[in-house]
XYZ file of N, CA and C in Angstrom:
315
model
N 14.722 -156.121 16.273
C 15.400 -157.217 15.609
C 15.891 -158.201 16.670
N 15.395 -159.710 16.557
C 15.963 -160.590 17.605
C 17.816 -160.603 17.331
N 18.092 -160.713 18.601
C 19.643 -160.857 18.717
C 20.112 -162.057 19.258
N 20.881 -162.596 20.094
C 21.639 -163.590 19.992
C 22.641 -163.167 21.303
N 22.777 -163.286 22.714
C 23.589 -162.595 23.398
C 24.473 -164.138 24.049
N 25.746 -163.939 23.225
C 26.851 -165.323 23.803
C 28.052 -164.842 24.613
N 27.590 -165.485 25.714
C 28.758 -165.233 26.939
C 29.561 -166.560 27.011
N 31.151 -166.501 26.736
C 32.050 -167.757 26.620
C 32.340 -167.442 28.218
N 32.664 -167.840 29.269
C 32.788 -168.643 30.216
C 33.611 -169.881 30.728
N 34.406 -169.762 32.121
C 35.321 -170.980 32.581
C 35.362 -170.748 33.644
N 35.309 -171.916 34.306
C 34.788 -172.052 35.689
C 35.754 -173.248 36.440
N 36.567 -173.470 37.201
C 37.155 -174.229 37.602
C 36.443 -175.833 37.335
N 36.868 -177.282 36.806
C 36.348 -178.195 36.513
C 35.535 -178.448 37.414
N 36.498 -178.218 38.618
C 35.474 -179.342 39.526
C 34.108 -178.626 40.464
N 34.180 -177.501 39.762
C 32.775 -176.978 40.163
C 31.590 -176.844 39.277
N 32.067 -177.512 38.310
C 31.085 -177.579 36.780
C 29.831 -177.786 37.412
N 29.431 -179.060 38.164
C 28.216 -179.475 38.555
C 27.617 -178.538 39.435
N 28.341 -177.447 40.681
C 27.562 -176.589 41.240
C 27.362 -175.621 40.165
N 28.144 -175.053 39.092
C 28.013 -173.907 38.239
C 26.819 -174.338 37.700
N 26.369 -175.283 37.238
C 25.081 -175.869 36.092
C 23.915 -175.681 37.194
N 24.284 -175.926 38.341
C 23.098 -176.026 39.365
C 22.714 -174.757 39.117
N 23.552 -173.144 39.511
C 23.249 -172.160 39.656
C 23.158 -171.831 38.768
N 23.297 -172.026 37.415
C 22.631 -171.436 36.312
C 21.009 -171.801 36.277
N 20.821 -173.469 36.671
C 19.542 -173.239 36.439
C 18.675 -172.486 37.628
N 19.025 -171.815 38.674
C 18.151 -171.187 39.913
C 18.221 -169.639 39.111
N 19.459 -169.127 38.499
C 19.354 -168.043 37.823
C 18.015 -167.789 37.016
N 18.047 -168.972 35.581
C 17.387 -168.731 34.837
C 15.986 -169.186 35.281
N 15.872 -169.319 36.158
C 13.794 -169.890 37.234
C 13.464 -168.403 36.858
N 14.706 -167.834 37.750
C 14.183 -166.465 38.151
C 13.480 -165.422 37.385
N 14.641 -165.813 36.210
C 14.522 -164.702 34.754
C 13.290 -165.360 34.110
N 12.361 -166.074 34.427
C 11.299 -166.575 33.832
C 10.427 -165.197 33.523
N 9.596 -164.667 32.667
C 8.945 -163.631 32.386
C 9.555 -162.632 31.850
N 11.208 -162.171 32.020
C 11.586 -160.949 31.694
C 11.349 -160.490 30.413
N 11.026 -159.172 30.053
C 10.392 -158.545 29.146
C 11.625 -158.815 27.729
N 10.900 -159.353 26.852
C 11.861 -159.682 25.787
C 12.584 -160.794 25.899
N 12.942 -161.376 26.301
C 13.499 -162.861 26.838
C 13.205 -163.871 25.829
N 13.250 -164.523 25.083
C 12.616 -164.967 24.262
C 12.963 -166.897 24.716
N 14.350 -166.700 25.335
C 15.102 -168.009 25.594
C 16.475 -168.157 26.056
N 17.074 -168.989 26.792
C 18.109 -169.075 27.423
C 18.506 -170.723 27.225
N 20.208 -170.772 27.182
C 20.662 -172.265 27.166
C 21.975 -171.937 27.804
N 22.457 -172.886 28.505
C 23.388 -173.024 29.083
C 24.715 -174.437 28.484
N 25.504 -174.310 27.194
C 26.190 -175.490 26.953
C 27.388 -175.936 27.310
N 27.926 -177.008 27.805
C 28.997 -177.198 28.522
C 29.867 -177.629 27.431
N 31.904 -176.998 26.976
C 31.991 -177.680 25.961
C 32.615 -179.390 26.196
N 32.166 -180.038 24.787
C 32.330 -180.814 24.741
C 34.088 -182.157 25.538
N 34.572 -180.687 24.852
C 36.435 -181.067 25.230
C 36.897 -180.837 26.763
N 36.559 -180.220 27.287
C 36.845 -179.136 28.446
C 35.155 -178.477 29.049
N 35.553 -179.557 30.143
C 34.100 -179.310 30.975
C 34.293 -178.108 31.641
N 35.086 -177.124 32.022
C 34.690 -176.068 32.319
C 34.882 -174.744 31.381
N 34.878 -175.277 30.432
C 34.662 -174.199 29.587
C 32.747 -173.939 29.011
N 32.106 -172.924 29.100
C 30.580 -172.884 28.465
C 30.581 -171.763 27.855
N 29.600 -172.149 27.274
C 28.665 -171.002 26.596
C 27.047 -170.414 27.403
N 26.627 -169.356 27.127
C 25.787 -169.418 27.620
C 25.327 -168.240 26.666
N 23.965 -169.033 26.163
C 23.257 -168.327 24.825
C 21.697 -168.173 25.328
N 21.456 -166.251 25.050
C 20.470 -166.379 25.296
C 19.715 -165.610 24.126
N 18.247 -165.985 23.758
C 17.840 -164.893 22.755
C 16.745 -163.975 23.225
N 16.736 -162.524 22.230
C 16.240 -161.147 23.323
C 15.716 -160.931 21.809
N 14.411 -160.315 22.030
C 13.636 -159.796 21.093
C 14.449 -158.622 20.279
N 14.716 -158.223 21.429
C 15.683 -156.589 20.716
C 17.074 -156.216 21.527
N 17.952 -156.127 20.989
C 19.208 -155.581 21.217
C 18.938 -154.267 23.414
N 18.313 -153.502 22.363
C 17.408 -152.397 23.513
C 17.157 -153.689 24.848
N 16.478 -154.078 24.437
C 15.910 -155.438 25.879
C 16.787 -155.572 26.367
N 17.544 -156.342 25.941
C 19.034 -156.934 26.566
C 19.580 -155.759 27.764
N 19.892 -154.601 26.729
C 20.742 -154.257 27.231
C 20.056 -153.261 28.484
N 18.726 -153.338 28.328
C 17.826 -152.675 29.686
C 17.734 -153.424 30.658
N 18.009 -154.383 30.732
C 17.467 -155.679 31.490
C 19.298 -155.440 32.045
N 20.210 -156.017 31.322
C 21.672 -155.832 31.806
C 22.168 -154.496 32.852
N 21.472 -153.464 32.248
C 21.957 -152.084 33.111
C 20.659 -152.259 34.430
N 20.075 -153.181 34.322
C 18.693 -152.556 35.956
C 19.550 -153.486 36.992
N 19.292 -152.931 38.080
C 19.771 -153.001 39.442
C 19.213 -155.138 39.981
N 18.490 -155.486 38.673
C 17.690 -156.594 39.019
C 18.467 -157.377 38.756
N 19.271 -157.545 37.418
C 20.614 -158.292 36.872
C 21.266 -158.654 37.933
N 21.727 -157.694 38.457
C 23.033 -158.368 39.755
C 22.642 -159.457 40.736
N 21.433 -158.779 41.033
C 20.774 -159.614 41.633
C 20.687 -160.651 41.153
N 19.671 -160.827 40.408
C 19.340 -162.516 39.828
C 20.688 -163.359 39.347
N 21.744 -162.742 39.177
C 22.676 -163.515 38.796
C 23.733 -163.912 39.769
N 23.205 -163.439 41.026
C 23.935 -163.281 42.140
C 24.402 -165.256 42.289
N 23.599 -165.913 42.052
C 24.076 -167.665 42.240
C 25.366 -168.146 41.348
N 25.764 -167.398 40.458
C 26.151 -167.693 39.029
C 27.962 -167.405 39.482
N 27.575 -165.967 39.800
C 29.077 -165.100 39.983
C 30.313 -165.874 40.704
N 30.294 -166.227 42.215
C 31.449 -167.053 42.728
C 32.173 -167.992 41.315
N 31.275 -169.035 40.633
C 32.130 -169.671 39.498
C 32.771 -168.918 38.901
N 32.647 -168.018 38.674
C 33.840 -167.576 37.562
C 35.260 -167.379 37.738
N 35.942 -167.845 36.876
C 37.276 -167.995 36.831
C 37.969 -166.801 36.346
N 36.947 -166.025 35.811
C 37.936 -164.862 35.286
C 37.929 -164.465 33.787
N 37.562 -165.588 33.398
C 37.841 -165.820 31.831
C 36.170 -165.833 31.196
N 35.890 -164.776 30.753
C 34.559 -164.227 30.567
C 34.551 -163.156 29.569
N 33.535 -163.787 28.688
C 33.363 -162.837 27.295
C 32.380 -162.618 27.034
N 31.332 -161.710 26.654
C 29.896 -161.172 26.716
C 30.021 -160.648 24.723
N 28.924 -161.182 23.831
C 29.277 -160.855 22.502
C 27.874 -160.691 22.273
N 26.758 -160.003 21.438
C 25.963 -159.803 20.680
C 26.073 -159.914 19.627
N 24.664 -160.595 19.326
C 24.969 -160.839 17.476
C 23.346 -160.797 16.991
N 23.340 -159.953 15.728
C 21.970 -159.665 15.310
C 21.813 -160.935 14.668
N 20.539 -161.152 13.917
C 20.234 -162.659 13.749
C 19.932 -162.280 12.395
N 20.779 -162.697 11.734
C 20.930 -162.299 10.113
C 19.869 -163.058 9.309
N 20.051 -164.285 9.172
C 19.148 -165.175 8.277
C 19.030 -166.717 9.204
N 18.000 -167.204 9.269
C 17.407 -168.610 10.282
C 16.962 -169.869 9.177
N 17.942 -170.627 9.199
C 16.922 -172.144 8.471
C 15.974 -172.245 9.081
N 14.669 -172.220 8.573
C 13.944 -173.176 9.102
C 13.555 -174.233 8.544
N 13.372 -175.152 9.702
C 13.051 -177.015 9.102
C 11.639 -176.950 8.094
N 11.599 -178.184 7.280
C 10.753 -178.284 6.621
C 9.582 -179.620 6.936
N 8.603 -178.761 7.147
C 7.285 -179.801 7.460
C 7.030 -180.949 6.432
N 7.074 -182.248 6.791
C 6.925 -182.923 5.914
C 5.413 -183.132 5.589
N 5.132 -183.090 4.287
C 3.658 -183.148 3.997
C 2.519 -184.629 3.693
N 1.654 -184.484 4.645
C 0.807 -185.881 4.114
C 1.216 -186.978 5.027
């Protein structure tokens, strides 16, 4: 079952622009990982160092194999210095999806 893995995140303001940098050298890395389906990184709107960071995993199992291997630390090794401390890791199964409607003709 695809899941939904949202990490809330805060990072001192004025390092917002290196934090965004090292998210994207993180996620180069994670290019291929097994189940991976997609990754986003959103800054909020009100409060620039507050984010989200949403990624989607084929299966719950994926995630959390990929989280426990010795490779995680690693690859996320650019990411870690930002953090402020204030860090929340949540899973969520993916209940029901709109999808858009093709317009016809």
């Amino acid at each position: 079952m695809t899941v939904r893995i949202l990490v809330f995140a805060s990072v001192a303001p004025e390092l917002a622009h290196e934090f965004e940098h090292a998210y994207t050298q993180v996620t180069a890395r994670m290019q291929g990982t097994p189940g991976l389906l997609g990754d986003e990184l959103l800054r909020d709107g009100n409060d620039p160092g507050r984010y989200l960071l949403l990624s989607e995993w084929e299966s719950e199992e994926q995630f959390l194999a990929w989280e426990s291997a010795p490779a995680h630390r690693e690859i996320t090794v650019p990411m870690r210095p930002y953090w402020s401390g204030n860090f929340e890791r949540r899973i969520y199964n993916l209940a029901a999806r709109l999808e858009p409607k093709v317009p016809v003709g």
